[in-house]
PDB file of C-alpha atoms in Angstrom:
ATOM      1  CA  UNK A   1      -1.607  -0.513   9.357  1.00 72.00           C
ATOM      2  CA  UNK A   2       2.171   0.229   8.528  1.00 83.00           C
ATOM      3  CA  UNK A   3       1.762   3.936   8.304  1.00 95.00           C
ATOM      4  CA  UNK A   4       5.348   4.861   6.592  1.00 97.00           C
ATOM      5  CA  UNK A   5       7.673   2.295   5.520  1.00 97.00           C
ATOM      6  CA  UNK A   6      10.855   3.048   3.624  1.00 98.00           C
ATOM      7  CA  UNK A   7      13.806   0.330   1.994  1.00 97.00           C
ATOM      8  CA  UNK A   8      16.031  -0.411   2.314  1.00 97.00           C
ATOM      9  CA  UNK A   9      17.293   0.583   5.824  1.00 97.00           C
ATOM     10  CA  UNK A  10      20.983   0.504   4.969  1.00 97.00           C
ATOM     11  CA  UNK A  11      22.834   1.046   2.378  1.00 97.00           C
ATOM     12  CA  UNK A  12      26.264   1.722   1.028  1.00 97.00           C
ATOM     13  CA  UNK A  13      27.110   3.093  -2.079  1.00 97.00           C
ATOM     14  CA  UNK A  14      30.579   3.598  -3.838  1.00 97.00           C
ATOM     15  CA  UNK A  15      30.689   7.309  -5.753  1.00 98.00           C
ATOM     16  CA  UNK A  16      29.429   7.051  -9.354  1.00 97.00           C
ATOM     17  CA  UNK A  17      26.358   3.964  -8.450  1.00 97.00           C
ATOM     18  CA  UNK A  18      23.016   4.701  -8.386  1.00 97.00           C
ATOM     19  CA  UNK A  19      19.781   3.784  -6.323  1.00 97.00           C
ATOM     20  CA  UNK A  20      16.443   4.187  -5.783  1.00 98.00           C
ATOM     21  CA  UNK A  21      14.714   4.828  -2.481  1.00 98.00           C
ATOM     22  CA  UNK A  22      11.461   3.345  -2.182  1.00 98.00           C
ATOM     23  CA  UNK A  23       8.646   4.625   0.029  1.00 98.00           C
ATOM     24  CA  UNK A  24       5.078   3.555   1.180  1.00 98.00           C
ATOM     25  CA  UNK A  25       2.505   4.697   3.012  1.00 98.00           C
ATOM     26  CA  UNK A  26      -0.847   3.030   3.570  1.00 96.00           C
ATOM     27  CA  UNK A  27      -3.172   5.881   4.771  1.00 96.00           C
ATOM     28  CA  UNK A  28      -4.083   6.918   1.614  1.00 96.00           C
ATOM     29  CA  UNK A  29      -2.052   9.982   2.242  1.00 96.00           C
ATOM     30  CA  UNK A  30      -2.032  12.792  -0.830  1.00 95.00           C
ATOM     31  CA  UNK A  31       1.016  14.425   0.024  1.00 95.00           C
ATOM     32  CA  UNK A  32       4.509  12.507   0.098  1.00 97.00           C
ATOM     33  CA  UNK A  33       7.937  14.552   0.489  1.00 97.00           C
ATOM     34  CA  UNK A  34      11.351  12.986   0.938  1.00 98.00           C
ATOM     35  CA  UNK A  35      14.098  14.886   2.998  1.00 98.00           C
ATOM     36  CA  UNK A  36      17.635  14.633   4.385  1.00 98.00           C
ATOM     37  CA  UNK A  37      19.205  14.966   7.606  1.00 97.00           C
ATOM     38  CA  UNK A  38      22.444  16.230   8.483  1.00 94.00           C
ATOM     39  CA  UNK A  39      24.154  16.794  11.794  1.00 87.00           C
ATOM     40  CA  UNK A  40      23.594  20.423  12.091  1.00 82.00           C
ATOM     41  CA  UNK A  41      21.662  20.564   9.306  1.00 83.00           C
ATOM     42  CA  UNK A  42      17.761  19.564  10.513  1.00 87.00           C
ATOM     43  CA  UNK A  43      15.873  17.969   8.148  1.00 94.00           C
ATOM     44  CA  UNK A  44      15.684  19.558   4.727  1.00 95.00           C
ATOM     45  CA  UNK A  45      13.288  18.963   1.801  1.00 96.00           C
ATOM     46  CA  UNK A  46      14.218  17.450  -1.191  1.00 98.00           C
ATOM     47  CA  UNK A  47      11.616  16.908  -3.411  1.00 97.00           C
ATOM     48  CA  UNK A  48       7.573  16.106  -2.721  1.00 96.00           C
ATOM     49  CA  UNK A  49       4.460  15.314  -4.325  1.00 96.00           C
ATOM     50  CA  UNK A  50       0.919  16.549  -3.835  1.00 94.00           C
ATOM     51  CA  UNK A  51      -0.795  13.609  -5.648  1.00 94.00           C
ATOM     52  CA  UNK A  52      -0.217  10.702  -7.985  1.00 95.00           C
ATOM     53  CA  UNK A  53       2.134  11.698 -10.779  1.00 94.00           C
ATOM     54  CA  UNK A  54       3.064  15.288  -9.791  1.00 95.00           C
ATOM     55  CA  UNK A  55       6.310  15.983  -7.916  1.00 97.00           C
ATOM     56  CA  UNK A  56       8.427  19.248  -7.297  1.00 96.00           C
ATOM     57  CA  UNK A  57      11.444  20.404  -5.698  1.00 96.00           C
ATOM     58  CA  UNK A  58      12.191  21.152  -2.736  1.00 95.00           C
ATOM     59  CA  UNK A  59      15.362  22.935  -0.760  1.00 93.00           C
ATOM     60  CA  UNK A  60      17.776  20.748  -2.136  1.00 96.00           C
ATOM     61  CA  UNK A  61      16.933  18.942  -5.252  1.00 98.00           C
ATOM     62  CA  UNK A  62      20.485  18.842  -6.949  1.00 97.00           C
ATOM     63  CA  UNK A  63      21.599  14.849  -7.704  1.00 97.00           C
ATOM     64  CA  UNK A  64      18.255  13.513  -6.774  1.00 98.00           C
ATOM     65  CA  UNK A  65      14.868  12.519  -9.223  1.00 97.00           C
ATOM     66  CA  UNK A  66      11.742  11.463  -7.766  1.00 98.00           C
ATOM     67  CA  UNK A  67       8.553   9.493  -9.194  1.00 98.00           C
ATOM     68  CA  UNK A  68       5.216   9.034  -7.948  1.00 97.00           C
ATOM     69  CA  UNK A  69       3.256   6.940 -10.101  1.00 95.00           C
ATOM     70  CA  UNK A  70       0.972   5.360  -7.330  1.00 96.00           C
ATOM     71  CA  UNK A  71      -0.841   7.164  -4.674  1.00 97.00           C
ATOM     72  CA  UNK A  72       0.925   5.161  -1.895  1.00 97.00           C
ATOM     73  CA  UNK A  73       4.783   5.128  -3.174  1.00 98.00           C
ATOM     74  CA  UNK A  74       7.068   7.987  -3.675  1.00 98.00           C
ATOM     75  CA  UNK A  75      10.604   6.945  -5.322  1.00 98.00           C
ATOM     76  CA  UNK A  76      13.823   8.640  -4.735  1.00 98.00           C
ATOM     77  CA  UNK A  77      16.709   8.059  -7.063  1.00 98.00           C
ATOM     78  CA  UNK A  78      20.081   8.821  -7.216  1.00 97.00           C
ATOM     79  CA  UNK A  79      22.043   8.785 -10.336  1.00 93.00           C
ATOM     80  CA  UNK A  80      25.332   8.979  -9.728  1.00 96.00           C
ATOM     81  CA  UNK A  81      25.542   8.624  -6.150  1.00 97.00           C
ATOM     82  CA  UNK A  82      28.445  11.314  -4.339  1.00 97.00           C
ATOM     83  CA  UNK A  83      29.738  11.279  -1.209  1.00 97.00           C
ATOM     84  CA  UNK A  84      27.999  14.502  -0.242  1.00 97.00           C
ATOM     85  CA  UNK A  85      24.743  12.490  -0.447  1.00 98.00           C
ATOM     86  CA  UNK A  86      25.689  10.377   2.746  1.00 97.00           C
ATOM     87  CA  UNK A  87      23.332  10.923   4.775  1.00 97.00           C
ATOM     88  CA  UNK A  88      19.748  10.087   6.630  1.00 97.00           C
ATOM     89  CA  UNK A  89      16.760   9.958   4.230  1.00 98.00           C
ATOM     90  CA  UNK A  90      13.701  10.263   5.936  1.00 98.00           C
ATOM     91  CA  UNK A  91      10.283   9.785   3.666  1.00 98.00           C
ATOM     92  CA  UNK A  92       7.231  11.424   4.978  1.00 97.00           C
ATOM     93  CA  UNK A  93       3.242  11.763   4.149  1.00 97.00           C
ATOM     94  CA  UNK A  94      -0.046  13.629   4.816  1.00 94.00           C
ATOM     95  CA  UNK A  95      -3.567  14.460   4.192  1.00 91.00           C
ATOM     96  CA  UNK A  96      -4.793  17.095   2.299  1.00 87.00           C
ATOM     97  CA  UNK A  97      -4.877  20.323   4.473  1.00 81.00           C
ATOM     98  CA  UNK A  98      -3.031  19.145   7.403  1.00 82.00           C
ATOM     99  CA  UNK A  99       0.479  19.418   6.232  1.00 79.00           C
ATOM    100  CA  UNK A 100       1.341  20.120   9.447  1.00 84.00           C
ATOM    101  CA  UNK A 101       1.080  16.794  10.587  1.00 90.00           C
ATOM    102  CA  UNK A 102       3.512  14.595   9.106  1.00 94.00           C
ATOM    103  CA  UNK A 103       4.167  11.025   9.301  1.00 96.00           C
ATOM    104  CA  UNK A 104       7.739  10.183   8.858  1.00 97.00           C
ATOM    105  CA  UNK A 105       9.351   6.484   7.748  1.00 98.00           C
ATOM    106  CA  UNK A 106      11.855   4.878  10.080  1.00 97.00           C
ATOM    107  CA  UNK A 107      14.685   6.455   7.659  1.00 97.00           C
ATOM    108  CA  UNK A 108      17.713   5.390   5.362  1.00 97.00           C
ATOM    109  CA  UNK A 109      20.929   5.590   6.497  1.00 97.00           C
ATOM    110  CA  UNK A 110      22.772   6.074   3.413  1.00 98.00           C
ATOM    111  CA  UNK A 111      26.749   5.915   3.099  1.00 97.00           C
ATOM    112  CA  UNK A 112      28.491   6.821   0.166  1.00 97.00           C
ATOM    113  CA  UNK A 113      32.447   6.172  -0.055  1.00 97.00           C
TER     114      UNK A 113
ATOM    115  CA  UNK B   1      19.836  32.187   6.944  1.00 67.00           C
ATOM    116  CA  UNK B   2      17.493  29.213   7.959  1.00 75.00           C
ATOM    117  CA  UNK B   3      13.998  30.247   8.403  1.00 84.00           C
ATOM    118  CA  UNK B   4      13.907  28.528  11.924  1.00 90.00           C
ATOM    119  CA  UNK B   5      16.342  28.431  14.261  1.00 91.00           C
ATOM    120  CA  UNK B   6      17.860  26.829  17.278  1.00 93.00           C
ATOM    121  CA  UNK B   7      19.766  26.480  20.136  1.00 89.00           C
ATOM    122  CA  UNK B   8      21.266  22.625  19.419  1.00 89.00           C
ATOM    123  CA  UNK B   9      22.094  22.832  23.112  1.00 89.00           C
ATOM    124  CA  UNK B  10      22.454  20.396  24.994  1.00 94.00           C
ATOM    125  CA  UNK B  11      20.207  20.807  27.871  1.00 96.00           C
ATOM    126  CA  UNK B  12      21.198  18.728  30.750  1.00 97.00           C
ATOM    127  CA  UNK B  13      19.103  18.264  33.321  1.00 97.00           C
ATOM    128  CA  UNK B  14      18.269  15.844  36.072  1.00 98.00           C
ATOM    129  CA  UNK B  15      14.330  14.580  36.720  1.00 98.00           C
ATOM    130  CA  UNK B  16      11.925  16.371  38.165  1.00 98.00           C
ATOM    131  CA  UNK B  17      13.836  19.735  36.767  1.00 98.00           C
ATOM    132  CA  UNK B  18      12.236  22.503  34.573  1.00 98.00           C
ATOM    133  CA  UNK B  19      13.174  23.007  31.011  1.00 97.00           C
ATOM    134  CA  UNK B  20      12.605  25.487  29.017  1.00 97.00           C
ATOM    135  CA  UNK B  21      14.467  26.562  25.427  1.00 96.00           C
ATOM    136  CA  UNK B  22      13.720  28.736  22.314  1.00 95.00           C
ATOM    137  CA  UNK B  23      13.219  29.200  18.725  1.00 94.00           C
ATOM    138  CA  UNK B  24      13.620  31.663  16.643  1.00 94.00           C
ATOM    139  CA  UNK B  25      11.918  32.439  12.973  1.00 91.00           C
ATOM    140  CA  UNK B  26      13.089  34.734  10.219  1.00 87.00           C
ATOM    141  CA  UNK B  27      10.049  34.625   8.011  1.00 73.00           C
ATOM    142  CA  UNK B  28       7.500  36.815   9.155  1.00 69.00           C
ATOM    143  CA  UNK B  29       4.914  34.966   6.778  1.00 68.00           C
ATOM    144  CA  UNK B  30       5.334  31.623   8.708  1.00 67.00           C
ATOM    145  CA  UNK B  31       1.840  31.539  10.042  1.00 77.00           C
ATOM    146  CA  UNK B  32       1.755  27.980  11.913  1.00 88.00           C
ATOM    147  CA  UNK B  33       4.242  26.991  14.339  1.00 92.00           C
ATOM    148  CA  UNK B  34       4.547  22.829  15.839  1.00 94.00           C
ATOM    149  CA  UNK B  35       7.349  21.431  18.154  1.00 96.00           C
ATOM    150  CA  UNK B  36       8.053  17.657  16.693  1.00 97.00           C
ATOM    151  CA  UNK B  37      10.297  15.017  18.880  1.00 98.00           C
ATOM    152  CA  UNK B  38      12.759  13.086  17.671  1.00 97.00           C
ATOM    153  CA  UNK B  39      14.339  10.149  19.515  1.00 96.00           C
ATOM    154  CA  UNK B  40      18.186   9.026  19.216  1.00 93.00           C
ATOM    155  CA  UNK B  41      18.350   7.766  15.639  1.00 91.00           C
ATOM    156  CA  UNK B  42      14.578   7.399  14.694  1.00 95.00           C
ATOM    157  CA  UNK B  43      12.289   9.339  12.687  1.00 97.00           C
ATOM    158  CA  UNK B  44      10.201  12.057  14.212  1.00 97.00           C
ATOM    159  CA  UNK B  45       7.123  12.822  15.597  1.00 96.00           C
ATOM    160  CA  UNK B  46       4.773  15.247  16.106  1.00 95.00           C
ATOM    161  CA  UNK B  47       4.674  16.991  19.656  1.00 96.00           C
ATOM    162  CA  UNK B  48       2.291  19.850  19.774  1.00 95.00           C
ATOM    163  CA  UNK B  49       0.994  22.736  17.595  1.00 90.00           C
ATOM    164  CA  UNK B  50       2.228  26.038  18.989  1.00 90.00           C
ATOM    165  CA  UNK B  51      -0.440  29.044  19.369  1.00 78.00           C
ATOM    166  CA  UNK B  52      -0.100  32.795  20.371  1.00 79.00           C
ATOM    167  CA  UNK B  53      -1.845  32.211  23.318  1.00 81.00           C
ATOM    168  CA  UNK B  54      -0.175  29.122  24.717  1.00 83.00           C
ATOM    169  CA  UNK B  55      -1.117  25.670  24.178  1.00 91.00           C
ATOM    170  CA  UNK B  56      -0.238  23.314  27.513  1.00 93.00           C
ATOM    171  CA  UNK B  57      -0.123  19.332  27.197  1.00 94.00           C
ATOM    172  CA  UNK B  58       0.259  17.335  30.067  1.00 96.00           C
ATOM    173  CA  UNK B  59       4.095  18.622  31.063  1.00 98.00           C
ATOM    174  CA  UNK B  60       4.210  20.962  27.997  1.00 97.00           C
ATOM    175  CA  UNK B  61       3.494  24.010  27.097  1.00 96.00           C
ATOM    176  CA  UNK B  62       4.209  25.658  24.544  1.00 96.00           C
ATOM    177  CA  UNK B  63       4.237  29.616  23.337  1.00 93.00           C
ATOM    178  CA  UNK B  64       4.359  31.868  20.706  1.00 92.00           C
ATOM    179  CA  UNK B  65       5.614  35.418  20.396  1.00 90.00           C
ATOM    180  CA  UNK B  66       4.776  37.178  17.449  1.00 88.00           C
ATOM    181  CA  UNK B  67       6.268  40.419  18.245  1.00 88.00           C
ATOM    182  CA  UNK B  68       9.607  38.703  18.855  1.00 89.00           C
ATOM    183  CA  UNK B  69       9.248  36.053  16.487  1.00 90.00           C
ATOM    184  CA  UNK B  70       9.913  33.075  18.834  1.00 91.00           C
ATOM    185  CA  UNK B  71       8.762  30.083  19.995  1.00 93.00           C
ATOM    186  CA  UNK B  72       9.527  28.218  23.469  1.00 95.00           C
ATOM    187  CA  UNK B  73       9.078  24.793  24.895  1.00 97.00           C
ATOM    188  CA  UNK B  74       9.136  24.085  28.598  1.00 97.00           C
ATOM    189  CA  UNK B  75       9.013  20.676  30.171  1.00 98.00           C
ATOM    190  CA  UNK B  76       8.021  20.469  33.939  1.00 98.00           C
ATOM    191  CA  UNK B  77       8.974  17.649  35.874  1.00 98.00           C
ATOM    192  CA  UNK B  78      10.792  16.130  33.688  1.00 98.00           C
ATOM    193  CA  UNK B  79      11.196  12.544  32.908  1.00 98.00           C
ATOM    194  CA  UNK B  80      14.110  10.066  31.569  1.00 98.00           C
ATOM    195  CA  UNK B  81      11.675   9.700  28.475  1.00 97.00           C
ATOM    196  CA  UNK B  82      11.599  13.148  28.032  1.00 98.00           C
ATOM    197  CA  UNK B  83      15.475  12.811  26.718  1.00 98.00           C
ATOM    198  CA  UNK B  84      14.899  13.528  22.637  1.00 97.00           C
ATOM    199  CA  UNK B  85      15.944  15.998  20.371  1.00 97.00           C
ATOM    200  CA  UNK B  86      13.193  18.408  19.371  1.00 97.00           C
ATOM    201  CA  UNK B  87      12.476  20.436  16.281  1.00 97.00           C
ATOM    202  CA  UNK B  88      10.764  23.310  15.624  1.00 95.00           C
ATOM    203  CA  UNK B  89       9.068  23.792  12.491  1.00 94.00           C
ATOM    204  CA  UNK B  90       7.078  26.522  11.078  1.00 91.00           C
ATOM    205  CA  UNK B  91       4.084  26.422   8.027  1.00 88.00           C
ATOM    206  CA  UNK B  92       3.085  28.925   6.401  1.00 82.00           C
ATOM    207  CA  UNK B  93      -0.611  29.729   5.003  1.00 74.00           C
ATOM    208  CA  UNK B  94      -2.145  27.481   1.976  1.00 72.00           C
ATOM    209  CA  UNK B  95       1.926  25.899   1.904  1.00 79.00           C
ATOM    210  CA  UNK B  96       1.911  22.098   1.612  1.00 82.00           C
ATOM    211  CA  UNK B  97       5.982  22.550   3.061  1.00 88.00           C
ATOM    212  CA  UNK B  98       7.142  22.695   6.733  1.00 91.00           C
ATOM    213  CA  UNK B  99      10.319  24.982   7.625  1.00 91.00           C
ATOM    214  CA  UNK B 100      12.653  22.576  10.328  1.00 93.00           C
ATOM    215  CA  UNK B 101      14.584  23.787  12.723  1.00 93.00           C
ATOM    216  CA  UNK B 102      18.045  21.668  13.198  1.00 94.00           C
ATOM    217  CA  UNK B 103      16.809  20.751  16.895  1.00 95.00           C
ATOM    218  CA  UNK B 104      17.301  21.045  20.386  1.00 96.00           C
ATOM    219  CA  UNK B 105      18.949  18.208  22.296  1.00 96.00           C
ATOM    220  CA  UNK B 106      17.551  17.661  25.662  1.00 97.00           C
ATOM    221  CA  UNK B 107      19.225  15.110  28.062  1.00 97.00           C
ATOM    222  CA  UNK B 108      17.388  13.785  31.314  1.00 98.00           C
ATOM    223  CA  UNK B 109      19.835  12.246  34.033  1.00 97.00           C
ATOM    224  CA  UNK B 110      18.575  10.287  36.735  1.00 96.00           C
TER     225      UNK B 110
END
């Protein structure tokens, strides 16, 4: 049992490339959500999902698209990657009805230059 | 204005000391309140839930003040491990999103 898993686990990006995030959880989890953390900042939401092939924004969706066509991924893409997006992405999941209790991925450190 | 917020700190203190630190909330319709850990440069973790009438684990306890919208963690005794950053998030009713605070740093010297 992996719980969350999340690739790659470094990355660095010149301004203008894109990427996708990928994400997995194998819990058979309903509810994915991707966020970003900034020094100073806390975690803040991005987009999420609250089943296969529904997704909606979150606090700070700007520059950032999101698919979930399985259960057990959530994608994160960037288009055209800026160097305002450098940061830590941090992928997360949970049951129905106990969105309280998230499990979080081991993270992205993303640089963009 | 965030919806939760925090002292970053930090807290330094040596083992064996008491701990304790705040948070505040704006939203009066945050309903659920949970203190989450998060160690240097990994992904965090839930702690404990948080509950009007106090909720104690082990060396924790945690409280809730309605009236004065804020939330506090204490630590007793505390240990090297204890050294984290922690976050404190709020839910509110039928939401499937959690509010984060930007954390509390919280350094344990020998």
């Amino acid at each position: 049992n992996a719980g969350v898993t999340q690739t790659p686990k470094f990355r660095v990006l010149k301004t203008g490339q894109s990427m996708t995030l990928l994400c997995a959880q194998d819990m058979n989890h309903e509810y994915m959500y991707w966020y970003r953390q900034d020094p100073g900042m806390g975690l803040r939401l991005i987009h999420y999902s609250v089943g296969e092939g529904t997704t909606a924004k979150g606090e700070v969706p700007d520059g950032y698209n999101v698919s979930r066509l399985k259960k057990q991924n959530f994608l994160l893409g960037l288009e055209s990657a800026a160097p305002s997006q450098t940061s830590v992405y941090f992928c997360a999941s949970t049951r129905r009805g106990a969105s309280y209790e998230q499990y979080f991925g081991p993270g992205t450190r993303l640089t963009v230059t | 204005r965030k919806e939760v917020e925090q002292d970053p700190g930090p807290f330094n203190v040596p083992e064996g000391a008491t701990v304790a630190f705040n948070c505040t909330y704006s939203n009066s319709a945050s309903q659920s309140f949970f203190w989450y850990r998060q160690d240097c440069r990994k992904e965090p973790k839930l702690l404990m839930s948080v509950y009007s009438s106090g909720n104690e684990d082990g060396r924790f306890t945690a409280q809730l003040n309605r009236a004065s919208q804020y939330i506090s963690l204490l630590i007793r005794d505390s240990k090297l491990s204890d050294s984290a950053t922690y976050l404190c998030v709020g839910s509110r009713s039928n939401d499937y999103k959690l509010s984060f605070g930007a954390g509390t740093t919280v350094t344990v010297r020998a």
